[in-house]
PDB file of C-alpha atoms in Angstrom:
ATOM      1  CA  MET K  12     -59.548 235.657 151.405  1.00 41.00           C
ATOM      2  CA  ASP K  13     -62.829 235.271 149.332  1.00 52.00           C
ATOM      3  CA  HIS K  14     -64.997 238.134 148.446  1.00 50.00           C
ATOM      4  CA  PRO K  15     -68.687 237.647 149.448  1.00 50.00           C
ATOM      5  CA  ALA K  16     -69.658 238.272 145.677  1.00 48.00           C
ATOM      6  CA  GLN K  17     -67.049 235.901 144.306  1.00 53.00           C
ATOM      7  CA  GLY K  18     -68.519 233.725 141.556  1.00 52.00           C
ATOM      8  CA  ARG K  19     -71.356 236.307 140.783  1.00 60.00           C
ATOM      9  CA  PRO K  20     -69.895 238.730 138.222  1.00 56.00           C
ATOM     10  CA  PRO K  21     -73.205 240.630 137.934  1.00 63.00           C
ATOM     11  CA  VAL K  22     -72.670 241.608 141.666  1.00 68.00           C
ATOM     12  CA  LEU K  23     -69.081 242.320 141.257  1.00 60.00           C
ATOM     13  CA  ALA K  24     -69.550 244.373 138.187  1.00 66.00           C
ATOM     14  CA  ALA K  25     -72.231 246.594 139.973  1.00 70.00           C
ATOM     15  CA  GLU K  26     -69.868 247.031 143.040  1.00 71.00           C
ATOM     16  CA  ALA K  27     -66.963 248.071 140.952  1.00 68.00           C
ATOM     17  CA  ASP K  28     -69.182 250.269 138.687  1.00 73.00           C
ATOM     18  CA  VAL K  29     -67.783 248.331 135.791  1.00 71.00           C
ATOM     19  CA  HIS K  30     -69.803 247.275 132.841  1.00 75.00           C
ATOM     20  CA  ARG K  31     -70.651 243.521 133.328  1.00 71.00           C
ATOM     21  CA  MET K  32     -69.302 242.238 129.845  1.00 76.00           C
ATOM     22  CA  ALA K  33     -65.858 244.122 130.575  1.00 74.00           C
ATOM     23  CA  LEU K  34     -65.540 242.171 133.807  1.00 69.00           C
ATOM     24  CA  LEU K  35     -66.392 238.846 132.193  1.00 71.00           C
ATOM     25  CA  LYS K  36     -63.882 239.487 129.249  1.00 77.00           C
ATOM     26  CA  ARG K  37     -61.155 240.460 131.747  1.00 77.00           C
ATOM     27  CA  HIS K  38     -61.966 237.781 134.423  1.00 75.00           C
ATOM     28  CA  VAL K  39     -62.704 234.579 132.505  1.00 82.00           C
ATOM     29  CA  ASP K  40     -61.901 232.457 135.504  1.00 83.00           C
ATOM     30  CA  LEU K  41     -64.892 234.394 137.394  1.00 78.00           C
ATOM     31  CA  LYS K  42     -67.245 233.975 134.421  1.00 79.00           C
ATOM     32  CA  ASN K  43     -66.258 230.139 134.333  1.00 83.00           C
ATOM     33  CA  GLU K  44     -66.819 229.758 137.938  1.00 84.00           C
ATOM     34  CA  PHE K  45     -70.059 231.653 137.857  1.00 80.00           C
ATOM     35  CA  TYR K  46     -71.460 229.686 134.979  1.00 80.00           C
ATOM     36  CA  GLU K  47     -70.324 226.340 136.610  1.00 82.00           C
ATOM     37  CA  ARG K  48     -72.231 227.161 139.726  1.00 83.00           C
ATOM     38  CA  VAL K  49     -75.305 228.118 137.840  1.00 79.00           C
ATOM     39  CA  ARG K  50     -75.193 224.772 135.918  1.00 79.00           C
ATOM     40  CA  ASN K  51     -74.580 222.984 139.223  1.00 82.00           C
ATOM     41  CA  GLU K  52     -77.448 224.746 141.162  1.00 82.00           C
ATOM     42  CA  THR K  53     -79.982 224.546 138.288  1.00 81.00           C
ATOM     43  CA  ARG K  54     -78.776 221.129 136.893  1.00 80.00           C
ATOM     44  CA  GLN K  55     -78.522 222.692 133.588  1.00 78.00           C
ATOM     45  CA  VAL K  56     -76.491 220.915 130.760  1.00 80.00           C
ATOM     46  CA  PRO K  57     -74.518 223.400 128.566  1.00 79.00           C
ATOM     47  CA  GLU K  58     -75.572 223.924 125.025  1.00 86.00           C
ATOM     48  CA  PRO K  59     -72.463 222.749 123.343  1.00 88.00           C
ATOM     49  CA  GLU K  60     -72.678 219.481 125.412  1.00 87.00           C
ATOM     50  CA  LYS K  61     -76.338 219.040 124.440  1.00 91.00           C
ATOM     51  CA  ARG K  62     -75.469 219.541 120.798  1.00 95.00           C
ATOM     52  CA  LEU K  63     -72.407 217.152 121.163  1.00 95.00           C
ATOM     53  CA  ARG K  64     -74.793 214.570 122.746  1.00 94.00           C
ATOM     54  CA  ASP K  65     -77.269 214.747 120.089  1.00 96.00           C
ATOM     55  CA  THR K  66     -74.495 214.374 117.480  1.00 97.00           C
ATOM     56  CA  VAL K  67     -72.965 211.403 119.226  1.00 97.00           C
ATOM     57  CA  THR K  68     -76.626 210.016 119.320  1.00 97.00           C
ATOM     58  CA  LYS K  69     -77.084 210.515 115.625  1.00 98.00           C
ATOM     59  CA  LEU K  70     -73.772 209.038 114.797  1.00 98.00           C
ATOM     60  CA  GLU K  71     -74.391 206.021 117.000  1.00 98.00           C
ATOM     61  CA  LYS K  72     -77.712 205.495 114.854  1.00 98.00           C
ATOM     62  CA  THR K  73     -75.800 206.029 111.576  1.00 98.00           C
ATOM     63  CA  ILE K  74     -73.361 203.349 112.679  1.00 98.00           C
ATOM     64  CA  ALA K  75     -75.915 200.870 113.587  1.00 97.00           C
ATOM     65  CA  ASN K  76     -77.774 201.388 110.337  1.00 98.00           C
ATOM     66  CA  GLN K  77     -74.548 200.994 108.384  1.00 98.00           C
ATOM     67  CA  LYS K  78     -73.703 197.938 110.143  1.00 98.00           C
ATOM     68  CA  ALA K  79     -77.145 196.494 109.422  1.00 98.00           C
ATOM     69  CA  GLU K  80     -76.944 197.500 105.631  1.00 98.00           C
ATOM     70  CA  ILE K  81     -73.419 195.774 105.454  1.00 98.00           C
ATOM     71  CA  GLU K  82     -74.717 192.698 106.890  1.00 98.00           C
ATOM     72  CA  ALA K  83     -77.725 192.655 104.461  1.00 98.00           C
ATOM     73  CA  LEU K  84     -75.286 193.109 101.510  1.00 98.00           C
ATOM     74  CA  ARG K  85     -73.220 190.344 102.669  1.00 98.00           C
ATOM     75  CA  ARG K  86     -76.165 187.987 102.772  1.00 98.00           C
ATOM     76  CA  GLN K  87     -77.192 189.254  99.305  1.00 98.00           C
ATOM     77  CA  VAL K  88     -73.695 188.577  97.961  1.00 97.00           C
ATOM     78  CA  THR K  89     -73.646 185.102  99.451  1.00 97.00           C
ATOM     79  CA  ARG K  90     -77.336 184.330  97.890  1.00 97.00           C
ATOM     80  CA  LEU K  91     -76.083 185.800  94.636  1.00 97.00           C
ATOM     81  CA  ALA K  92     -72.823 183.629  94.479  1.00 96.00           C
ATOM     82  CA  LEU K  93     -74.913 180.646  95.275  1.00 96.00           C
ATOM     83  CA  ALA K  94     -77.399 181.396  92.422  1.00 95.00           C
ATOM     84  CA  SER K  95     -74.700 182.005  90.039  1.00 95.00           C
ATOM     85  CA  ALA K  96     -73.036 178.760  90.821  1.00 94.00           C
ATOM     86  CA  VAL K  97     -76.606 176.929  90.333  1.00 94.00           C
ATOM     87  CA  LEU K  98     -77.085 178.663  87.050  1.00 93.00           C
ATOM     88  CA  THR K  99     -73.462 178.052  85.871  1.00 92.00           C
ATOM     89  CA  HIS K 100     -74.044 174.098  86.851  1.00 90.00           C
ATOM     90  CA  GLU K 101     -77.282 174.114  84.929  1.00 88.00           C
ATOM     91  CA  SER K 102     -75.978 175.812  81.872  1.00 85.00           C
ATOM     92  CA  ASP K 103     -73.071 173.214  81.836  1.00 82.00           C
ATOM     93  CA  ARG K 104     -75.603 170.276  82.326  1.00 84.00           C
ATOM     94  CA  GLN K 105     -77.839 171.741  79.428  1.00 81.00           C
ATOM     95  CA  ALA K 106     -74.732 172.113  77.111  1.00 75.00           C
ATOM     96  CA  GLU K 107     -73.764 168.456  77.768  1.00 76.00           C
ATOM     97  CA  ARG K 108     -77.234 167.153  76.833  1.00 75.00           C
ATOM     98  CA  ALA K 109     -77.782 169.445  73.781  1.00 68.00           C
ATOM     99  CA  PRO K 110     -77.421 167.751  70.380  1.00 69.00           C
ATOM    100  CA  VAL K 111     -74.110 168.397  68.676  1.00 62.00           C
ATOM    101  CA  SER K 112     -74.151 169.336  65.027  1.00 67.00           C
ATOM    102  CA  ASP K 113     -71.827 167.784  62.598  1.00 69.00           C
ATOM    103  CA  ASN K 114     -69.932 170.963  62.101  1.00 70.00           C
ATOM    104  CA  VAL K 115     -69.659 172.038  65.761  1.00 67.00           C
ATOM    105  CA  VAL K 116     -67.070 170.746  68.065  1.00 68.00           C
ATOM    106  CA  PRO K 117     -68.148 171.075  71.838  1.00 65.00           C
ATOM    107  CA  SER K 118     -65.621 172.661  74.081  1.00 72.00           C
ATOM    108  CA  ARG K 119     -65.675 172.441  78.003  1.00 72.00           C
ATOM    109  CA  ARG K 120     -64.934 175.152  80.180  1.00 71.00           C
ATOM    110  CA  SER K 121     -61.716 175.095  81.886  1.00 69.00           C
ATOM    111  CA  THR K 122     -61.900 174.614  85.634  1.00 66.00           C
ATOM    112  CA  THR K 123     -58.840 176.625  86.328  1.00 61.00           C
TER     113      THR K 123
END
């Protein structure tokens, strides 16, 4: 049988002439039910849930930023590799065209 004040700890505490906090500590189920009803009736989101949602949003933004940064770094690595190949090729071509002294023996780079 349900008590008319069930789910309302302040009313129960007043009826029993017990300090409200003592009632809430001993009957956690009543406290949880009371706060659940308050949340449902007022459409409130619990503070820990708000903080968790904020943290999730921040982490999602961080992940998106990191993905963009990684993609930019990959493009930069590709451009630098191509630039390095071009410079190496140009250096090899200039070495082939450079005049050779009598006492210098040109050596080719190994391609292995």
